[in-house]
């Protein structure tokens, strides 16, 4: 068993001790949530599953990593750690995914992040964790509110038109940008696509009736407010694109949803969760 200089089991190399383990319902819950969100830290899993003992729960995560191989600690996360006191990030391993498939227990995803490995720490991984953290907070807040239910992207897409479900990227929706004050250099209409970072909804039960609201989530780490050209990504261009999409109601034909709002979150934003629905 691989140990560090202090005689502790390595955080970074799988080091089984031969401990016998029997999977519990909570263990399976951990696997399902990791499939739903791709990457989750120990504090996030604690917030989701609310264990009685935080210490034993974290130790159990270590056992699931070292002893069973059902979960991984993404290598890209290790390189970003500045101290051992920082929480580790977890993801479902191939073995864990096979177990869920064998049990016919694959949950609906809240994010559509590829299972392809992130080979190095870069803005793409930081952006992914920002999307996950934002969306998870929204789901947990929704689940804690009476008469509300979080609607994940997989549930939305199962009801989308067949042309959308079979598309290479079902979230890519066409939109036409027209010259406007926000894009002063744009001289003629520009046909392009919007791909939201996430798509979600909330089901409200009001007087025995179910009603729905839907949001496109966009999370920004370093994108500037404006650029010299509308062809380059900027927050202004993104807002203009969603305004055009919402005005055209193209989301109805593409995703099969009755309404849409933009939830734009920038790193360091102090916007409140209840501003998002």
C-alpha angles and dihedrals in degrees: 000000000000113000132184125233091278093053094256126135110266116259092208107043123058104248113178117196096193093256112163113235134188114199116240132202088258091053089054089047089057090053093048093050092048089053090048095052105019095217127039133163125223092256090052092051089048090053090050101044100028099212120198092234118040091191095052091045092055089047089052090054087054091052092049088053100042104030105032106024089218093127134037136211103225111242092219089063094054092061090055095055114110094181139016089239092071115100118258124237122232136201135180113269124221088256091052091050091051090052092053090047091050090051091045086235104131109147125212113268123242092196130035097215112151118251088227109123122256102231098195139016109265142135092285092064093042089051091049092053091049090053091048095047092049095046094044091054089052092049094048092047090049093048089053093054119087116246094014133109129186114236112208125210095254091058090049093050094049086065095043121107115279091249089060096044092053095044119114089243111017091191094060106100124182119241137172119224116206128196109279143153092270091056104038095167094055106102102175138018114292121205112212143136135258119214110187118211088234140354121211143155141201124225115213123196108210121172090341093308126111118228130178140211124186135202138193108217120214120181121191128196105170107351110132123236092242140007134199090248130043087217089072122076116263138151090247091055091047092052091048091050093052092046088055092046093049092045092051093044088219088146088074094062095037103043101014094235123136099222142011139198131182120242105193115187124182123194108266092022115150095203113139124241092239089060088067099069 
